[in-house]
PDB file of N, CA, C and O in Angstrom, chain B, residues numbered from 101:
ATOM      1  N   THR B 101       0.414   0.458 -10.416  1.00  0.00           N
ATOM      2  CA  THR B 101       1.683   0.513 -11.108  1.00  0.00           C
ATOM      3  C   THR B 101       1.754   1.742 -12.017  1.00  0.00           C
ATOM      4  O   THR B 101       2.783   2.414 -12.079  1.00  0.00           O
ATOM      5  N   GLU B 102       0.654   2.031 -12.723  1.00  0.00           N
ATOM      6  CA  GLU B 102       0.635   3.213 -13.591  1.00  0.00           C
ATOM      7  C   GLU B 102       0.829   4.493 -12.781  1.00  0.00           C
ATOM      8  O   GLU B 102       1.567   5.392 -13.182  1.00  0.00           O
ATOM      9  N   LEU B 103       0.159   4.555 -11.646  1.00  0.00           N
ATOM     10  CA  LEU B 103       0.272   5.734 -10.785  1.00  0.00           C
ATOM     11  C   LEU B 103       1.708   5.885 -10.282  1.00  0.00           C
ATOM     12  O   LEU B 103       2.253   6.989 -10.257  1.00  0.00           O
ATOM     13  N   ALA B 104       2.308   4.778  -9.886  1.00  0.00           N
ATOM     14  CA  ALA B 104       3.695   4.813  -9.410  1.00  0.00           C
ATOM     15  C   ALA B 104       4.630   5.276 -10.524  1.00  0.00           C
ATOM     16  O   ALA B 104       5.523   6.091 -10.295  1.00  0.00           O
ATOM     17  N   ARG B 105       4.420   4.753 -11.722  1.00  0.00           N
ATOM     18  CA  ARG B 105       5.250   5.165 -12.852  1.00  0.00           C
ATOM     19  C   ARG B 105       5.107   6.659 -13.123  1.00  0.00           C
ATOM     20  O   ARG B 105       6.091   7.362 -13.353  1.00  0.00           O
ATOM     21  N   ALA B 106       3.872   7.125 -13.092  1.00  0.00           N
ATOM     22  CA  ALA B 106       3.622   8.550 -13.337  1.00  0.00           C
ATOM     23  C   ALA B 106       4.293   9.425 -12.283  1.00  0.00           C
ATOM     24  O   ALA B 106       4.742  10.532 -12.582  1.00  0.00           O
ATOM     25  N   GLN B 107       4.362   8.924 -11.041  1.00  0.00           N
ATOM     26  CA  GLN B 107       4.983   9.671  -9.947  1.00  0.00           C
ATOM     27  C   GLN B 107       6.500   9.468  -9.909  1.00  0.00           C
ATOM     28  O   GLN B 107       7.213  10.191  -9.212  1.00  0.00           O
ATOM     29  N   GLY B 108       6.990   8.472 -10.668  1.00  0.00           N
ATOM     30  CA  GLY B 108       8.415   8.184 -10.682  1.00  0.00           C
ATOM     31  C   GLY B 108       8.908   7.520  -9.410  1.00  0.00           C
ATOM     32  O   GLY B 108      10.045   7.728  -8.986  1.00  0.00           O
ATOM     33  N   VAL B 109       8.029   6.704  -8.795  1.00  0.00           N
ATOM     34  CA  VAL B 109       8.392   6.003  -7.559  1.00  0.00           C
ATOM     35  C   VAL B 109       8.010   4.529  -7.681  1.00  0.00           C
ATOM     36  O   VAL B 109       7.166   4.179  -8.506  1.00  0.00           O
ATOM     37  N   PRO B 110       8.624   3.658  -6.868  1.00  0.00           N
ATOM     38  CA  PRO B 110       8.205   2.260  -6.860  1.00  0.00           C
ATOM     39  C   PRO B 110       6.788   2.139  -6.284  1.00  0.00           C
ATOM     40  O   PRO B 110       6.396   2.956  -5.451  1.00  0.00           O
ATOM     41  N   PRO B 111       6.014   1.131  -6.716  1.00  0.00           N
ATOM     42  CA  PRO B 111       4.633   0.982  -6.238  1.00  0.00           C
ATOM     43  C   PRO B 111       4.491   0.947  -4.716  1.00  0.00           C
ATOM     44  O   PRO B 111       3.524   1.483  -4.176  1.00  0.00           O
ATOM     45  N   TYR B 112       5.447   0.320  -4.015  1.00  0.00           N
ATOM     46  CA  TYR B 112       5.319   0.207  -2.561  1.00  0.00           C
ATOM     47  C   TYR B 112       5.399   1.563  -1.851  1.00  0.00           C
ATOM     48  O   TYR B 112       5.013   1.675  -0.688  1.00  0.00           O
ATOM     49  N   VAL B 113       5.895   2.583  -2.541  1.00  0.00           N
ATOM     50  CA  VAL B 113       5.947   3.919  -1.941  1.00  0.00           C
ATOM     51  C   VAL B 113       4.536   4.498  -1.832  1.00  0.00           C
ATOM     52  O   VAL B 113       4.229   5.227  -0.889  1.00  0.00           O
ATOM     53  N   ILE B 114       3.693   4.175  -2.790  1.00  0.00           N
ATOM     54  CA  ILE B 114       2.318   4.671  -2.768  1.00  0.00           C
ATOM     55  C   ILE B 114       1.538   3.939  -1.685  1.00  0.00           C
ATOM     56  O   ILE B 114       1.005   4.575  -0.776  1.00  0.00           O
ATOM     57  N   PHE B 115       1.463   2.619  -1.764  1.00  0.00           N
ATOM     58  CA  PHE B 115       0.859   1.800  -0.707  1.00  0.00           C
ATOM     59  C   PHE B 115       1.607   0.481  -0.652  1.00  0.00           C
ATOM     60  O   PHE B 115       1.953  -0.073  -1.695  1.00  0.00           O
ATOM     61  N   PRO B 116       1.865  -0.036   0.547  1.00  0.00           N
ATOM     62  CA  PRO B 116       2.496  -1.354   0.652  1.00  0.00           C
ATOM     63  C   PRO B 116       1.530  -2.448   0.178  1.00  0.00           C
ATOM     64  O   PRO B 116       0.320  -2.229   0.102  1.00  0.00           O
ATOM     65  N   ASP B 117       2.073  -3.611  -0.135  1.00  0.00           N
ATOM     66  CA  ASP B 117       1.260  -4.723  -0.643  1.00  0.00           C
ATOM     67  C   ASP B 117       0.075  -5.038   0.258  1.00  0.00           C
ATOM     68  O   ASP B 117      -1.031  -5.259  -0.235  1.00  0.00           O
ATOM     69  N   ARG B 118       0.286  -5.063   1.564  1.00  0.00           N
ATOM     70  CA  ARG B 118      -0.815  -5.431   2.471  1.00  0.00           C
ATOM     71  C   ARG B 118      -1.974  -4.434   2.377  1.00  0.00           C
ATOM     72  O   ARG B 118      -3.138  -4.814   2.511  1.00  0.00           O
ATOM     73  N   THR B 119      -1.652  -3.169   2.149  1.00  0.00           N
ATOM     74  CA  THR B 119      -2.694  -2.153   1.993  1.00  0.00           C
ATOM     75  C   THR B 119      -3.415  -2.344   0.663  1.00  0.00           C
ATOM     76  O   THR B 119      -4.639  -2.230   0.602  1.00  0.00           O
ATOM     77  N   LEU B 120      -2.671  -2.631  -0.398  1.00  0.00           N
ATOM     78  CA  LEU B 120      -3.292  -2.876  -1.702  1.00  0.00           C
ATOM     79  C   LEU B 120      -4.216  -4.089  -1.651  1.00  0.00           C
ATOM     80  O   LEU B 120      -5.295  -4.079  -2.243  1.00  0.00           O
ATOM     81  N   ILE B 121      -3.791  -5.128  -0.944  1.00  0.00           N
ATOM     82  CA  ILE B 121      -4.629  -6.323  -0.802  1.00  0.00           C
ATOM     83  C   ILE B 121      -5.911  -5.975  -0.066  1.00  0.00           C
ATOM     84  O   ILE B 121      -6.997  -6.382  -0.477  1.00  0.00           O
ATOM     85  N   GLU B 122      -5.790  -5.227   1.016  1.00  0.00           N
ATOM     86  CA  GLU B 122      -6.976  -4.844   1.785  1.00  0.00           C
ATOM     87  C   GLU B 122      -7.898  -3.941   0.964  1.00  0.00           C
ATOM     88  O   GLU B 122      -9.119  -4.068   1.053  1.00  0.00           O
ATOM     89  N   LEU B 123      -7.337  -3.042   0.177  1.00  0.00           N
ATOM     90  CA  LEU B 123      -8.149  -2.203  -0.708  1.00  0.00           C
ATOM     91  C   LEU B 123      -8.917  -3.071  -1.707  1.00  0.00           C
ATOM     92  O   LEU B 123     -10.095  -2.832  -1.969  1.00  0.00           O
ATOM     93  N   ALA B 124      -8.243  -4.075  -2.258  1.00  0.00           N
ATOM     94  CA  ALA B 124      -8.886  -4.959  -3.233  1.00  0.00           C
ATOM     95  C   ALA B 124      -9.989  -5.797  -2.595  1.00  0.00           C
ATOM     96  O   ALA B 124     -11.033  -6.023  -3.207  1.00  0.00           O
ATOM     97  N   LEU B 125      -9.762  -6.252  -1.378  1.00  0.00           N
ATOM     98  CA  LEU B 125     -10.755  -7.090  -0.698  1.00  0.00           C
ATOM     99  C   LEU B 125     -11.947  -6.287  -0.201  1.00  0.00           C
ATOM    100  O   LEU B 125     -13.090  -6.722  -0.339  1.00  0.00           O
ATOM    101  N   ARG B 126     -11.692  -5.129   0.370  1.00  0.00           N
ATOM    102  CA  ARG B 126     -12.769  -4.335   0.984  1.00  0.00           C
ATOM    103  C   ARG B 126     -13.464  -3.399   0.005  1.00  0.00           C
ATOM    104  O   ARG B 126     -14.609  -3.004   0.226  1.00  0.00           O
ATOM    105  N   ARG B 127     -12.770  -3.042  -1.084  1.00  0.00           N
ATOM    106  CA  ARG B 127     -13.337  -2.188  -2.130  1.00  0.00           C
ATOM    107  C   ARG B 127     -14.075  -0.968  -1.568  1.00  0.00           C
ATOM    108  O   ARG B 127     -15.282  -0.831  -1.766  1.00  0.00           O
ATOM    109  N   PRO B 128     -13.365  -0.092  -0.877  1.00  0.00           N
ATOM    110  CA  PRO B 128     -14.015   1.084  -0.283  1.00  0.00           C
ATOM    111  C   PRO B 128     -14.655   1.965  -1.359  1.00  0.00           C
ATOM    112  O   PRO B 128     -14.120   2.113  -2.458  1.00  0.00           O
ATOM    113  N   ALA B 129     -15.798   2.541  -1.023  1.00  0.00           N
ATOM    114  CA  ALA B 129     -16.526   3.377  -1.979  1.00  0.00           C
ATOM    115  C   ALA B 129     -16.466   4.857  -1.604  1.00  0.00           C
ATOM    116  O   ALA B 129     -17.038   5.700  -2.296  1.00  0.00           O
ATOM    117  N   SER B 130     -15.782   5.166  -0.521  1.00  0.00           N
ATOM    118  CA  SER B 130     -15.700   6.563  -0.090  1.00  0.00           C
ATOM    119  C   SER B 130     -14.338   6.830   0.537  1.00  0.00           C
ATOM    120  O   SER B 130     -13.597   5.912   0.888  1.00  0.00           O
ATOM    121  N   ARG B 131     -14.036   8.109   0.663  1.00  0.00           N
ATOM    122  CA  ARG B 131     -12.786   8.503   1.324  1.00  0.00           C
ATOM    123  C   ARG B 131     -12.785   8.037   2.776  1.00  0.00           C
ATOM    124  O   ARG B 131     -11.755   7.597   3.286  1.00  0.00           O
ATOM    125  N   ALA B 132     -13.928   8.131   3.439  1.00  0.00           N
ATOM    126  CA  ALA B 132     -14.021   7.702   4.839  1.00  0.00           C
ATOM    127  C   ALA B 132     -13.740   6.211   4.961  1.00  0.00           C
ATOM    128  O   ALA B 132     -13.057   5.782   5.890  1.00  0.00           O
ATOM    129  N   ALA B 133     -14.261   5.422   4.033  1.00  0.00           N
ATOM    130  CA  ALA B 133     -14.026   3.977   4.060  1.00  0.00           C
ATOM    131  C   ALA B 133     -12.556   3.661   3.796  1.00  0.00           C
ATOM    132  O   ALA B 133     -12.012   2.716   4.367  1.00  0.00           O
ATOM    133  N   MET B 134     -11.916   4.442   2.939  1.00  0.00           N
ATOM    134  CA  MET B 134     -10.489   4.223   2.684  1.00  0.00           C
ATOM    135  C   MET B 134      -9.667   4.477   3.937  1.00  0.00           C
ATOM    136  O   MET B 134      -8.695   3.768   4.199  1.00  0.00           O
ATOM    137  N   LEU B 135     -10.047   5.481   4.709  1.00  0.00           N
ATOM    138  CA  LEU B 135      -9.297   5.811   5.929  1.00  0.00           C
ATOM    139  C   LEU B 135      -9.346   4.695   6.962  1.00  0.00           C
ATOM    140  O   LEU B 135      -8.493   4.641   7.848  1.00  0.00           O
ATOM    141  N   GLU B 136     -10.324   3.808   6.865  1.00  0.00           N
ATOM    142  CA  GLU B 136     -10.431   2.691   7.800  1.00  0.00           C
ATOM    143  C   GLU B 136      -9.437   1.580   7.483  1.00  0.00           C
ATOM    144  O   GLU B 136      -9.276   0.650   8.274  1.00  0.00           O
ATOM    145  N   ILE B 137      -8.777   1.666   6.347  1.00  0.00           N
ATOM    146  CA  ILE B 137      -7.844   0.631   5.918  1.00  0.00           C
ATOM    147  C   ILE B 137      -6.443   0.966   6.420  1.00  0.00           C
ATOM    148  O   ILE B 137      -5.961   2.088   6.265  1.00  0.00           O
ATOM    149  N   SER B 138      -5.806  -0.024   7.019  1.00  0.00           N
ATOM    150  CA  SER B 138      -4.455   0.142   7.545  1.00  0.00           C
ATOM    151  C   SER B 138      -3.501   0.542   6.424  1.00  0.00           C
ATOM    152  O   SER B 138      -3.464  -0.100   5.373  1.00  0.00           O
ATOM    153  N   GLY B 139      -2.741   1.590   6.649  1.00  0.00           N
ATOM    154  CA  GLY B 139      -1.787   2.063   5.657  1.00  0.00           C
ATOM    155  C   GLY B 139      -2.283   3.260   4.866  1.00  0.00           C
ATOM    156  O   GLY B 139      -1.521   3.878   4.122  1.00  0.00           O
ATOM    157  N   VAL B 140      -3.571   3.590   5.028  1.00  0.00           N
ATOM    158  CA  VAL B 140      -4.134   4.764   4.357  1.00  0.00           C
ATOM    159  C   VAL B 140      -4.303   5.859   5.404  1.00  0.00           C
ATOM    160  O   VAL B 140      -5.122   5.735   6.315  1.00  0.00           O
ATOM    161  N   GLY B 141      -3.540   6.907   5.272  1.00  0.00           N
ATOM    162  CA  GLY B 141      -3.658   8.047   6.176  1.00  0.00           C
ATOM    163  C   GLY B 141      -4.131   9.264   5.406  1.00  0.00           C
ATOM    164  O   GLY B 141      -4.395   9.194   4.205  1.00  0.00           O
ATOM    165  N   GLU B 142      -4.234  10.373   6.106  1.00  0.00           N
ATOM    166  CA  GLU B 142      -4.736  11.606   5.492  1.00  0.00           C
ATOM    167  C   GLU B 142      -3.895  12.044   4.288  1.00  0.00           C
ATOM    168  O   GLU B 142      -4.442  12.450   3.263  1.00  0.00           O
ATOM    169  N   VAL B 143      -2.577  11.962   4.412  1.00  0.00           N
ATOM    170  CA  VAL B 143      -1.701  12.435   3.336  1.00  0.00           C
ATOM    171  C   VAL B 143      -1.862  11.568   2.088  1.00  0.00           C
ATOM    172  O   VAL B 143      -2.027  12.089   0.984  1.00  0.00           O
ATOM    173  N   LYS B 144      -1.815  10.252   2.262  1.00  0.00           N
ATOM    174  CA  LYS B 144      -1.954   9.361   1.103  1.00  0.00           C
ATOM    175  C   LYS B 144      -3.367   9.415   0.545  1.00  0.00           C
ATOM    176  O   LYS B 144      -3.561   9.311  -0.666  1.00  0.00           O
ATOM    177  N   LEU B 145      -4.342   9.574   1.408  1.00  0.00           N
ATOM    178  CA  LEU B 145      -5.719   9.706   0.933  1.00  0.00           C
ATOM    179  C   LEU B 145      -5.847  10.955   0.064  1.00  0.00           C
ATOM    180  O   LEU B 145      -6.458  10.917  -1.004  1.00  0.00           O
ATOM    181  N   GLU B 146      -5.275  12.043   0.524  1.00  0.00           N
ATOM    182  CA  GLU B 146      -5.339  13.300  -0.227  1.00  0.00           C
ATOM    183  C   GLU B 146      -4.614  13.170  -1.562  1.00  0.00           C
ATOM    184  O   GLU B 146      -5.078  13.675  -2.584  1.00  0.00           O
ATOM    185  N   ARG B 147      -3.480  12.493  -1.540  1.00  0.00           N
ATOM    186  CA  ARG B 147      -2.635  12.383  -2.731  1.00  0.00           C
ATOM    187  C   ARG B 147      -3.173  11.374  -3.749  1.00  0.00           C
ATOM    188  O   ARG B 147      -3.131  11.624  -4.954  1.00  0.00           O
ATOM    189  N   TYR B 148      -3.683  10.226  -3.260  1.00  0.00           N
ATOM    190  CA  TYR B 148      -4.020   9.123  -4.167  1.00  0.00           C
ATOM    191  C   TYR B 148      -5.462   8.630  -4.065  1.00  0.00           C
ATOM    192  O   TYR B 148      -5.887   7.806  -4.875  1.00  0.00           O
ATOM    193  N   GLY B 149      -6.212   9.113  -3.093  1.00  0.00           N
ATOM    194  CA  GLY B 149      -7.541   8.575  -2.818  1.00  0.00           C
ATOM    195  C   GLY B 149      -8.492   8.590  -3.994  1.00  0.00           C
ATOM    196  O   GLY B 149      -9.110   7.572  -4.303  1.00  0.00           O
ATOM    197  N   GLU B 150      -8.619   9.730  -4.655  1.00  0.00           N
ATOM    198  CA  GLU B 150      -9.579   9.826  -5.764  1.00  0.00           C
ATOM    199  C   GLU B 150      -9.226   8.868  -6.894  1.00  0.00           C
ATOM    200  O   GLU B 150     -10.115   8.263  -7.492  1.00  0.00           O
ATOM    201  N   ASP B 151      -7.937   8.724  -7.192  1.00  0.00           N
ATOM    202  CA  ASP B 151      -7.518   7.792  -8.247  1.00  0.00           C
ATOM    203  C   ASP B 151      -7.891   6.363  -7.885  1.00  0.00           C
ATOM    204  O   ASP B 151      -8.415   5.625  -8.720  1.00  0.00           O
ATOM    205  N   PHE B 152      -7.625   5.968  -6.645  1.00  0.00           N
ATOM    206  CA  PHE B 152      -7.950   4.608  -6.224  1.00  0.00           C
ATOM    207  C   PHE B 152      -9.452   4.378  -6.192  1.00  0.00           C
ATOM    208  O   PHE B 152      -9.924   3.326  -6.625  1.00  0.00           O
ATOM    209  N   LEU B 153     -10.202   5.334  -5.692  1.00  0.00           N
ATOM    210  CA  LEU B 153     -11.660   5.185  -5.650  1.00  0.00           C
ATOM    211  C   LEU B 153     -12.236   5.054  -7.058  1.00  0.00           C
ATOM    212  O   LEU B 153     -13.175   4.286  -7.268  1.00  0.00           O
ATOM    213  N   ALA B 154     -11.698   5.779  -8.009  1.00  0.00           N
ATOM    214  CA  ALA B 154     -12.176   5.691  -9.393  1.00  0.00           C
ATOM    215  C   ALA B 154     -11.907   4.310  -9.978  1.00  0.00           C
ATOM    216  O   ALA B 154     -12.773   3.736 -10.638  1.00  0.00           O
ATOM    217  N   VAL B 155     -10.720   3.778  -9.741  1.00  0.00           N
ATOM    218  CA  VAL B 155     -10.380   2.447 -10.257  1.00  0.00           C
ATOM    219  C   VAL B 155     -11.257   1.384  -9.598  1.00  0.00           C
ATOM    220  O   VAL B 155     -11.740   0.473 -10.270  1.00  0.00           O
ATOM    221  N   ILE B 156     -11.462   1.497  -8.298  1.00  0.00           N
ATOM    222  CA  ILE B 156     -12.303   0.538  -7.580  1.00  0.00           C
ATOM    223  C   ILE B 156     -13.736   0.601  -8.108  1.00  0.00           C
ATOM    224  O   ILE B 156     -14.372  -0.437  -8.289  1.00  0.00           O
ATOM    225  N   ALA B 157     -14.242   1.789  -8.351  1.00  0.00           N
ATOM    226  CA  ALA B 157     -15.615   1.952  -8.848  1.00  0.00           C
ATOM    227  C   ALA B 157     -15.785   1.360 -10.249  1.00  0.00           C
ATOM    228  O   ALA B 157     -16.863   0.875 -10.593  1.00  0.00           O
ATOM    229  N   GLU B 158     -14.723   1.402 -11.053  1.00  0.00           N
ATOM    230  CA  GLU B 158     -14.782   0.829 -12.402  1.00  0.00           C
ATOM    231  C   GLU B 158     -14.907  -0.686 -12.363  1.00  0.00           C
ATOM    232  O   GLU B 158     -15.391  -1.303 -13.312  1.00  0.00           O
ATOM    233  N   GLY B 159     -14.468  -1.278 -11.264  1.00  0.00           N
ATOM    234  CA  GLY B 159     -14.637  -2.704 -11.088  1.00  0.00           C
ATOM    235  C   GLY B 159     -13.480  -3.523 -11.465  1.00  0.00           C
ATOM    236  O   GLY B 159     -13.528  -4.748 -11.351  1.00  0.00           O
TER     237      GLY B 159
END
């Protein structure tokens, strides 16, 4: 939500709910692992991947 606010877009524009749920369940630790999740492509990985990986690593 913070990332979406900072970008000035609704949260679903960054990732749809099903992708967020899968990210939360699988907790990828690398960019390669994120790419295995449905809804995460090269563009979104490049744009948001590091932020999501940092939050996931924080626990």
